[in-house]
Amino acid sequence: MTPRAGDRARYDRATAHLDAPVAIVDLEAFDANAADLVRRAGGKPIRVASKSVRCRALLERALAREGFAGIMSFTLDESLWLARAGFGDVLLAYPSADRAGFGELARDPKLAAAVTVMVDDVAQLDLIDASRAGGTEEVRVCLELDTALSLLGGRIRIGARRSPLREPAELAELARSVVRRPGFRLVGIMAYEGHVAGVGDAVAGRPLRSRAIRLMQSAARRELAERRAAVVRAVRAVAPDLEFVNGGGTGSVQHTAAEEAVTEIAAGSGFFVPRLFDHYTSFSGRPAALFAQPVVRRPGVGVVTVLGGGYPASGVAGPDRLPVPYLPEGLRYDPQEGAGEVQTPLLGSPADDLRIGDKVWFRHAKAGELCERFESLHLVEGDRITATVPTYRGEGRTFL
C-alpha cells in the first residue's frame, strides 16, 4: 500500500459515519507543517496569515506553538472580531474603507491596542479620521512597501500590484505624515514578496520555465533585501520605536528570515499546503486539508461522477486554480466538463473500483478559501475524528 493509499484508508475510516461533502484537517500533517515553518524561520517569530486558515480553533492551535506570534488578518471586520475574541495582536494586511469599523476601533481601548491597520496613502488616514465618530483612541498604523521587481526602467514589473510606496524616501515621507498627525501611532512596516513566496519554482514538466522562475526569484530577493533594509533605516529615522518589520510568506520563509532588517515572518498556506504549494525546491509539506465529494453516478467504464466539487480558487483563471482529485490516486477531470457546479465526472481506471456513496478526496488550490465552502472542519488524528470545529463560515462570518 502506498502512503497515499494509506491516507485514503485512514480518512475513509475516520469519516465512515459522515456523508460527503465533508472537509477534514489531518492534525499530524498540520503540526508537522507548522514545525517545518518554525525550522525555516530560524528563530524569528511567524505571524499567522488568517486568510489561509479561516478557522479560529486552528489559529489558536498554531499560536499555541512556540515560534508563532500574532495574526495577519484580511479585513477590518475580521480584525475586530478576532480582537473581541481575545487575539491580542492582529495586523490588518490590507487597507480598508470600512468606516463603521474604524469608528468602533477608535472608540474601544481594547480593540485599538490589539489591531494595527495598513496604510500606503495619506488619503487612508483622512478616511480613518473622518470615520472616528468621536472616538479618541490612538490608531496603530503599519506602512506597506511595494516589493515588485522592476526591470528595464520600469517597463517590466514582476509582482503583485499592492502599495504605491517603493522607495525609502516615499515611505519616510508617509511615516512623517503619520507621526505628525494626532491620533495615530506608526508601529510597523510590511512587505509581502508574493512573486517569491507564492510562485512555485519547480513547475512539473517545465524545466526551462522553472529555471527562469528561479533566476527571477534570486534577482528579486537580492534587490528587495537591499531596498527593504534601506526603507527600514529611513523609516526608523522618523519613528525610532518601530515595533516590527514583517515580510515573507510560506514559499520564502527562510530567505526572508535571513534579512537582518526583518523582525518577523508571515505565513499561512504552509499549514494546509494546498496544491499550489507542491512545486517548490526550497521546501516540501504534507497536504493537511482535504475535502471529499460522494460518488453519485457510474456513467460507464472508467468514469464516475461526484456531486459538485467545482470550487475554483481566486487568481488568474486556469487549470491550476481548480481542486485536484487526490484520493484514490489516478483520477482526472473530463476535459469537456472539468470541475462542475453540481456534478463532476472523473476519469481513470480507479473509477471502476468506486461504488455509489464512496468518497473521492480532493485538494483545494489555495488554502483558506476551502473554508468558504464548508461550515466545519473535522480534525483527524490517525483514523479517528477527535474534534469538529467551525470555520469562519460556520460561525456566520463571511468577511469578503
GROMACS .gro file of N, CA and C in nm, residues 33-164:
model
  396
   33ASN      N    1   0.374   2.047   0.941
   33ASN     CA    2   0.396   2.164   0.857
   33ASN      C    3   0.430   2.286   0.942
   34ALA      N    4   0.362   2.300   1.056
   34ALA     CA    5   0.391   2.412   1.147
   34ALA      C    6   0.535   2.404   1.197
   35ALA      N    7   0.578   2.285   1.233
   35ALA     CA    8   0.715   2.268   1.282
   35ALA      C    9   0.816   2.302   1.173
   36ASP      N   10   0.786   2.268   1.049
   36ASP     CA   11   0.877   2.299   0.941
   36ASP      C   12   0.886   2.449   0.916
   37LEU      N   13   0.774   2.519   0.930
   37LEU     CA   14   0.777   2.665   0.917
   37LEU      C   15   0.868   2.726   1.023
   38VAL      N   16   0.856   2.679   1.145
   38VAL     CA   17   0.940   2.731   1.254
   38VAL      C   18   1.087   2.703   1.226
   39ARG      N   19   1.115   2.584   1.179
   39ARG     CA   20   1.255   2.550   1.146
   39ARG      C   21   1.309   2.645   1.041
   40ARG      N   22   1.232   2.670   0.938
   40ARG     CA   23   1.277   2.755   0.829
   40ARG      C   24   1.291   2.901   0.872
   41ALA      N   25   1.213   2.943   0.971
   41ALA     CA   26   1.218   3.082   1.016
   41ALA      C   27   1.343   3.112   1.098
   42GLY      N   28   1.413   3.011   1.142
   42GLY     CA   29   1.542   3.031   1.208
   42GLY      C   30   1.538   3.117   1.333
   43GLY      N   31   1.433   3.107   1.410
   43GLY     CA   32   1.427   3.181   1.536
   43GLY      C   33   1.345   3.309   1.530
   44LYS      N   34   1.307   3.354   1.411
   44LYS     CA   35   1.222   3.473   1.403
   44LYS      C   36   1.075   3.431   1.414
   45PRO      N   37   0.995   3.508   1.486
   45PRO     CA   38   0.854   3.470   1.506
   45PRO      C   39   0.777   3.473   1.375
   46ILE      N   40   0.678   3.385   1.366
   46ILE     CA   41   0.593   3.377   1.249
   46ILE      C   42   0.455   3.430   1.284
   47ARG      N   43   0.410   3.526   1.205
   47ARG     CA   44   0.275   3.580   1.219
   47ARG      C   45   0.183   3.499   1.128
   48VAL      N   46   0.074   3.446   1.183
   48VAL     CA   47  -0.013   3.354   1.109
   48VAL      C   48  -0.110   3.430   1.020
   49ALA      N   49  -0.106   3.403   0.891
   49ALA     CA   50  -0.196   3.468   0.795
   49ALA      C   51  -0.333   3.402   0.801
   50SER      N   52  -0.430   3.472   0.854
   50SER     CA   53  -0.561   3.411   0.881
   50SER      C   54  -0.636   3.376   0.754
   51LYS      N   55  -0.611   3.447   0.645
   51LYS     CA   56  -0.687   3.418   0.523
   51LYS      C   57  -0.661   3.277   0.473
   52SER      N   58  -0.547   3.220   0.511
   52SER     CA   59  -0.510   3.086   0.468
   52SER      C   60  -0.558   2.977   0.564
   53VAL      N   61  -0.623   3.017   0.674
   53VAL     CA   62  -0.670   2.921   0.774
   53VAL      C   63  -0.821   2.932   0.793
   54ARG      N   64  -0.870   3.051   0.823
   54ARG     CA   65  -1.014   3.081   0.834
   54ARG      C   66  -1.087   2.986   0.929
   55CYS      N   67  -1.023   2.957   1.039
   55CYS     CA   68  -1.083   2.872   1.143
   55CYS      C   69  -1.019   2.913   1.275
   56ARG      N   70  -1.100   2.963   1.368
   56ARG     CA   71  -1.044   3.015   1.493
   56ARG      C   72  -0.972   2.907   1.573
   57ALA      N   73  -1.029   2.787   1.575
   57ALA     CA   74  -0.967   2.680   1.655
   57ALA      C   75  -0.828   2.647   1.603
   58LEU      N   76  -0.809   2.649   1.471
   58LEU     CA   77  -0.677   2.618   1.416
   58LEU      C   78  -0.582   2.737   1.428
   59LEU      N   79  -0.634   2.859   1.425
   59LEU     CA   80  -0.549   2.974   1.455
   59LEU      C   81  -0.495   2.963   1.598
   60GLU      N   82  -0.583   2.926   1.690
   60GLU     CA   83  -0.540   2.910   1.830
   60GLU      C   84  -0.438   2.797   1.842
   61ARG      N   85  -0.458   2.688   1.768
   61ARG     CA   86  -0.365   2.576   1.775
   61ARG      C   87  -0.226   2.619   1.727
   62ALA      N   88  -0.224   2.695   1.616
   62ALA     CA   89  -0.096   2.742   1.563
   62ALA      C   90  -0.027   2.834   1.663
   63LEU      N   91  -0.101   2.929   1.717
   63LEU     CA   92  -0.041   3.029   1.805
   63LEU      C   93   0.001   2.971   1.940
   64ALA      N   94  -0.052   2.855   1.974
   64ALA     CA   95  -0.011   2.790   2.098
   64ALA      C   96   0.127   2.726   2.086
   65ARG      N   97   0.177   2.713   1.963
   65ARG     CA   98   0.307   2.652   1.940
   65ARG      C   99   0.417   2.757   1.954
   66GLU      N  100   0.532   2.714   2.005
   66GLU     CA  101   0.647   2.803   2.013
   66GLU      C  102   0.691   2.840   1.872
   67GLY      N  103   0.721   2.969   1.853
   67GLY     CA  104   0.767   3.017   1.723
   67GLY      C  105   0.664   3.097   1.648
   68PHE      N  106   0.539   3.098   1.697
   68PHE     CA  107   0.432   3.174   1.631
   68PHE      C  108   0.384   3.285   1.723
   69ALA      N  109   0.357   3.402   1.664
   69ALA     CA  110   0.311   3.516   1.744
   69ALA      C  111   0.232   3.611   1.656
   70GLY      N  112   0.108   3.633   1.689
   70GLY     CA  113   0.027   3.732   1.618
   70GLY      C  114  -0.041   3.676   1.495
   71ILE      N  115  -0.141   3.753   1.451
   71ILE     CA  116  -0.221   3.718   1.333
   71ILE      C  117  -0.208   3.827   1.229
   72MET      N  118  -0.204   3.788   1.103
   72MET     CA  119  -0.217   3.880   0.991
   72MET      C  120  -0.355   3.857   0.931
   73SER      N  121  -0.443   3.954   0.944
   73SER     CA  122  -0.583   3.941   0.902
   73SER      C  123  -0.604   4.000   0.763
   74PHE      N  124  -0.728   3.985   0.710
   74PHE     CA  125  -0.750   4.033   0.574
   74PHE      C  126  -0.860   4.138   0.560
   75THR      N  127  -0.946   4.155   0.660
   75THR     CA  128  -1.042   4.266   0.657
   75THR      C  129  -1.047   4.329   0.796
   76LEU      N  130  -1.093   4.452   0.804
   76LEU     CA  131  -1.104   4.519   0.933
   76LEU      C  132  -1.211   4.453   1.018
   77ASP      N  133  -1.323   4.413   0.956
   77ASP     CA  134  -1.429   4.346   1.030
   77ASP      C  135  -1.377   4.219   1.096
   78GLU      N  136  -1.299   4.142   1.020
   78GLU     CA  137  -1.238   4.021   1.076
   78GLU      C  138  -1.143   4.057   1.189
   79SER      N  139  -1.062   4.160   1.170
   79SER     CA  140  -0.965   4.201   1.272
   79SER      C  141  -1.034   4.233   1.405
   80LEU      N  142  -1.143   4.309   1.397
   80LEU     CA  143  -1.215   4.347   1.519
   80LEU      C  144  -1.279   4.224   1.584
   81TRP      N  145  -1.333   4.135   1.502
   81TRP     CA  146  -1.394   4.013   1.554
   81TRP      C  147  -1.291   3.928   1.627
   82LEU      N  148  -1.173   3.912   1.568
   82LEU     CA  149  -1.068   3.834   1.633
   82LEU      C  150  -1.021   3.901   1.762
   83ALA      N  151  -1.008   4.033   1.759
   83ALA     CA  152  -0.965   4.104   1.879
   83ALA      C  153  -1.068   4.092   1.990
   84ARG      N  154  -1.195   4.101   1.954
   84ARG     CA  155  -1.300   4.083   2.055
   84ARG      C  156  -1.297   3.942   2.113
   85ALA      N  157  -1.252   3.846   2.033
   85ALA     CA  158  -1.246   3.706   2.078
   85ALA      C  159  -1.123   3.679   2.163
   86GLY      N  160  -1.034   3.778   2.177
   86GLY     CA  161  -0.920   3.760   2.265
   86GLY      C  162  -0.784   3.752   2.198
   87PHE      N  163  -0.779   3.758   2.066
   87PHE     CA  164  -0.649   3.761   1.997
   87PHE      C  165  -0.590   3.901   2.016
   88GLY      N  166  -0.472   3.908   2.075
   88GLY     CA  167  -0.421   4.036   2.121
   88GLY      C  168  -0.329   4.109   2.027
   89ASP      N  169  -0.296   4.051   1.913
   89ASP     CA  170  -0.201   4.114   1.819
   89ASP      C  171  -0.246   4.079   1.678
   90VAL      N  172  -0.321   4.170   1.617
   90VAL     CA  173  -0.380   4.146   1.485
   90VAL      C  174  -0.335   4.255   1.391
   91LEU      N  175  -0.261   4.218   1.288
   91LEU     CA  176  -0.214   4.311   1.186
   91LEU      C  177  -0.302   4.296   1.062
   92LEU      N  178  -0.374   4.401   1.028
   92LEU     CA  179  -0.457   4.402   0.908
   92LEU      C  180  -0.367   4.422   0.786
   93ALA      N  181  -0.365   4.325   0.694
   93ALA     CA  182  -0.267   4.325   0.586
   93ALA      C  183  -0.307   4.412   0.467
   94TYR      N  184  -0.429   4.465   0.467
   94TYR     CA  185  -0.478   4.540   0.352
   94TYR      C  186  -0.546   4.669   0.399
   95PRO      N  187  -0.534   4.776   0.323
   95PRO     CA  188  -0.608   4.898   0.358
   95PRO      C  189  -0.758   4.871   0.357
   96SER      N  190  -0.831   4.948   0.434
   96SER     CA  191  -0.975   4.928   0.447
   96SER      C  192  -1.050   5.058   0.423
   97ALA      N  193  -1.174   5.044   0.377
   97ALA     CA  194  -1.264   5.159   0.366
   97ALA      C  195  -1.387   5.136   0.453
   98ASP      N  196  -1.372   5.056   0.558
   98ASP     CA  197  -1.480   5.021   0.650
   98ASP      C  198  -1.496   5.132   0.754
   99ARG      N  199  -1.579   5.229   0.722
   99ARG     CA  200  -1.594   5.346   0.811
   99ARG      C  201  -1.651   5.308   0.947
  100ALA      N  202  -1.750   5.219   0.945
  100ALA     CA  203  -1.808   5.177   1.073
  100ALA      C  204  -1.704   5.105   1.158
  101GLY      N  205  -1.622   5.023   1.093
  101GLY     CA  206  -1.518   4.951   1.166
  101GLY      C  207  -1.415   5.045   1.226
  102PHE      N  208  -1.374   5.146   1.150
  102PHE     CA  209  -1.278   5.243   1.205
  102PHE      C  210  -1.339   5.321   1.321
  103GLY      N  211  -1.469   5.350   1.312
  103GLY     CA  212  -1.535   5.418   1.422
  103GLY      C  213  -1.531   5.335   1.549
  104GLU      N  214  -1.558   5.205   1.535
  104GLU     CA  215  -1.553   5.115   1.651
  104GLU      C  216  -1.411   5.105   1.705
  105LEU      N  217  -1.314   5.095   1.616
  105LEU     CA  218  -1.174   5.085   1.658
  105LEU      C  219  -1.133   5.207   1.740
  106ALA      N  220  -1.172   5.324   1.695
  106ALA     CA  221  -1.131   5.448   1.761
  106ALA      C  222  -1.203   5.472   1.893
  107ARG      N  223  -1.310   5.398   1.917
  107ARG     CA  224  -1.386   5.417   2.042
  107ARG      C  225  -1.353   5.316   2.149
  108ASP      N  226  -1.283   5.206   2.113
  108ASP     CA  227  -1.266   5.095   2.207
  108ASP      C  228  -1.117   5.077   2.240
  109PRO      N  229  -1.078   5.101   2.364
  109PRO     CA  230  -0.936   5.089   2.401
  109PRO      C  231  -0.879   4.949   2.377
  110LYS      N  232  -0.957   4.844   2.405
  110LYS     CA  233  -0.909   4.708   2.386
  110LYS      C  234  -0.881   4.680   2.238
  111LEU      N  235  -0.974   4.720   2.152
  111LEU     CA  236  -0.956   4.696   2.009
  111LEU      C  237  -0.840   4.779   1.954
  112ALA      N  238  -0.832   4.902   1.998
  112ALA     CA  239  -0.726   4.991   1.948
  112ALA      C  240  -0.587   4.940   1.988
  113ALA      N  241  -0.577   4.875   2.102
  113ALA     CA  242  -0.449   4.821   2.146
  113ALA      C  243  -0.412   4.693   2.073
  114ALA      N  244  -0.511   4.620   2.023
  114ALA     CA  245  -0.487   4.489   1.964
  114ALA      C  246  -0.468   4.493   1.813
  115VAL      N  247  -0.530   4.589   1.745
  115VAL     CA  248  -0.536   4.588   1.599
  115VAL      C  249  -0.444   4.696   1.541
  116THR      N  250  -0.368   4.658   1.440
  116THR     CA  251  -0.285   4.751   1.363
  116THR      C  252  -0.338   4.754   1.221
  117VAL      N  253  -0.360   4.873   1.166
  117VAL     CA  254  -0.417   4.885   1.032
  117VAL      C  255  -0.308   4.920   0.931
  118MET      N  256  -0.336   4.890   0.804
  118MET     CA  257  -0.240   4.911   0.696
  118MET      C  258  -0.273   5.037   0.619
  119VAL      N  259  -0.170   5.118   0.590
  119VAL     CA  260  -0.188   5.237   0.506
  119VAL      C  261  -0.072   5.248   0.408
  120ASP      N  262  -0.101   5.306   0.294
  120ASP     CA  263   0.005   5.340   0.198
  120ASP      C  264  -0.024   5.472   0.128
  121ASP      N  265  -0.118   5.552   0.189
  121ASP     CA  266  -0.161   5.676   0.127
  121ASP      C  267  -0.218   5.767   0.235
  122VAL      N  268  -0.189   5.895   0.227
  122VAL     CA  269  -0.244   5.990   0.324
  122VAL      C  270  -0.396   5.990   0.320
  123ALA      N  271  -0.453   5.963   0.203
  123ALA     CA  272  -0.599   5.961   0.190
  123ALA      C  273  -0.662   5.856   0.282
  124GLN      N  274  -0.590   5.749   0.308
  124GLN     CA  275  -0.642   5.647   0.400
  124GLN      C  276  -0.645   5.700   0.543
  125LEU      N  277  -0.547   5.781   0.579
  125LEU     CA  278  -0.551   5.845   0.711
  125LEU      C  279  -0.669   5.940   0.720
  126ASP      N  280  -0.695   6.012   0.612
  126ASP     CA  281  -0.811   6.103   0.609
  126ASP      C  282  -0.940   6.027   0.631
  127LEU      N  283  -0.953   5.911   0.565
  127LEU     CA  284  -1.075   5.831   0.579
  127LEU      C  285  -1.091   5.783   0.722
  128ILE      N  286  -0.983   5.740   0.785
  128ILE     CA  287  -0.990   5.695   0.924
  128ILE      C  288  -1.033   5.809   1.014
  129ASP      N  289  -0.973   5.925   0.996
  129ASP     CA  290  -1.010   6.041   1.079
  129ASP      C  291  -1.156   6.077   1.062
  130ALA      N  292  -1.205   6.073   0.937
  130ALA     CA  293  -1.345   6.108   0.911
  130ALA      C  294  -1.442   6.004   0.965
  131SER      N  295  -1.390   5.886   1.002
  131SER     CA  296  -1.475   5.776   1.050
  131SER      C  297  -1.476   5.763   1.202
  132ARG      N  298  -1.402   5.845   1.270
  132ARG     CA  299  -1.384   5.826   1.414
  132ARG      C  300  -1.514   5.842   1.494
  133ALA      N  301  -1.606   5.922   1.448
  133ALA     CA  302  -1.736   5.940   1.515
  133ALA      C  303  -1.718   5.971   1.663
  134GLY      N  304  -1.623   6.058   1.692
  134GLY     CA  305  -1.599   6.098   1.830
  134GLY      C  306  -1.499   6.012   1.904
  135GLY      N  307  -1.458   5.901   1.847
  135GLY     CA  308  -1.360   5.814   1.913
  135GLY      C  309  -1.225   5.879   1.919
  136THR      N  310  -1.158   5.865   2.031
  136THR     CA  311  -1.029   5.933   2.051
  136THR      C  312  -0.911   5.837   2.070
  137GLU      N  313  -0.935   5.707   2.057
  137GLU     CA  314  -0.826   5.611   2.077
  137GLU      C  315  -0.721   5.625   1.966
  138GLU      N  316  -0.595   5.608   2.003
  138GLU     CA  317  -0.486   5.613   1.907
  138GLU      C  318  -0.490   5.489   1.817
  139VAL      N  319  -0.482   5.511   1.686
  139VAL     CA  320  -0.488   5.402   1.589
  139VAL      C  321  -0.346   5.360   1.551
  140ARG      N  322  -0.319   5.232   1.568
  140ARG     CA  323  -0.188   5.177   1.532
  140ARG      C  324  -0.180   5.158   1.380
  141VAL      N  325  -0.067   5.200   1.323
  141VAL     CA  326  -0.054   5.205   1.177
  141VAL      C  327   0.071   5.130   1.132
  142CYS      N  328   0.057   5.056   1.021
  142CYS     CA  329   0.169   4.990   0.955
  142CYS      C  330   0.176   5.042   0.811
  143LEU      N  331   0.296   5.063   0.761
  143LEU     CA  332   0.317   5.106   0.623
  143LEU      C  333   0.352   4.985   0.537
  144GLU      N  334   0.300   4.983   0.414
  144GLU     CA  335   0.333   4.872   0.324
  144GLU      C  336   0.427   4.916   0.213
  145LEU      N  337   0.529   4.836   0.191
  145LEU     CA  338   0.628   4.859   0.086
  145LEU      C  339   0.594   4.776  -0.037
  146ASP      N  340   0.599   4.835  -0.153
  146ASP     CA  341   0.586   4.761  -0.279
  146ASP      C  342   0.711   4.677  -0.300
  147THR      N  343   0.693   4.547  -0.317
  147THR     CA  344   0.809   4.457  -0.329
  147THR      C  345   0.840   4.417  -0.473
  148ALA      N  346   0.759   4.460  -0.569
  148ALA     CA  347   0.773   4.410  -0.706
  148ALA      C  348   0.912   4.436  -0.762
  149LEU      N  349   0.957   4.342  -0.844
  149LEU     CA  350   1.085   4.356  -0.914
  149LEU      C  351   1.061   4.440  -1.040
  150SER      N  352   1.134   4.549  -1.052
  150SER     CA  353   1.119   4.639  -1.166
  150SER      C  354   1.242   4.628  -1.255
  151LEU      N  355   1.220   4.603  -1.384
  151LEU     CA  356   1.328   4.584  -1.481
  151LEU      C  357   1.312   4.679  -1.599
  152LEU      N  358   1.421   4.704  -1.665
  152LEU     CA  359   1.421   4.789  -1.786
  152LEU      C  360   1.355   4.923  -1.760
  153GLY      N  361   1.400   4.986  -1.652
  153GLY     CA  362   1.348   5.120  -1.622
  153GLY      C  363   1.201   5.124  -1.590
  154GLY      N  364   1.149   5.014  -1.538
  154GLY     CA  365   1.008   5.011  -1.502
  154GLY      C  366   0.917   4.957  -1.610
  155ARG      N  367   0.972   4.926  -1.727
  155ARG     CA  368   0.887   4.875  -1.835
  155ARG      C  369   0.839   4.733  -1.809
  156ILE      N  370   0.914   4.660  -1.726
  156ILE     CA  371   0.874   4.525  -1.685
  156ILE      C  372   0.857   4.523  -1.534
  157ARG      N  373   0.742   4.475  -1.490
  157ARG     CA  374   0.712   4.466  -1.347
  157ARG      C  375   0.676   4.321  -1.316
  158ILE      N  376   0.741   4.264  -1.214
  158ILE     CA  377   0.710   4.128  -1.171
  158ILE      C  378   0.671   4.135  -1.024
  159GLY      N  379   0.546   4.107  -0.997
  159GLY     CA  380   0.496   4.114  -0.860
  159GLY      C  381   0.358   4.174  -0.854
  160ALA      N  382   0.291   4.148  -0.743
  160ALA     CA  383   0.154   4.197  -0.725
  160ALA      C  384   0.149   4.349  -0.720
  161ARG      N  385   0.039   4.404  -0.769
  161ARG     CA  386   0.017   4.549  -0.760
  161ARG      C  387  -0.049   4.580  -0.626
  162ARG      N  388   0.034   4.616  -0.532
  162ARG     CA  389  -0.015   4.643  -0.398
  162ARG      C  390   0.013   4.790  -0.364
  163SER      N  391   0.108   4.816  -0.278
  163SER     CA  392   0.136   4.952  -0.234
  163SER      C  393   0.199   5.037  -0.345
  164PRO      N  394   0.167   5.168  -0.349
  164PRO     CA  395   0.237   5.259  -0.440
  164PRO      C  396   0.372   5.304  -0.386
   0.00000   0.00000   0.00000
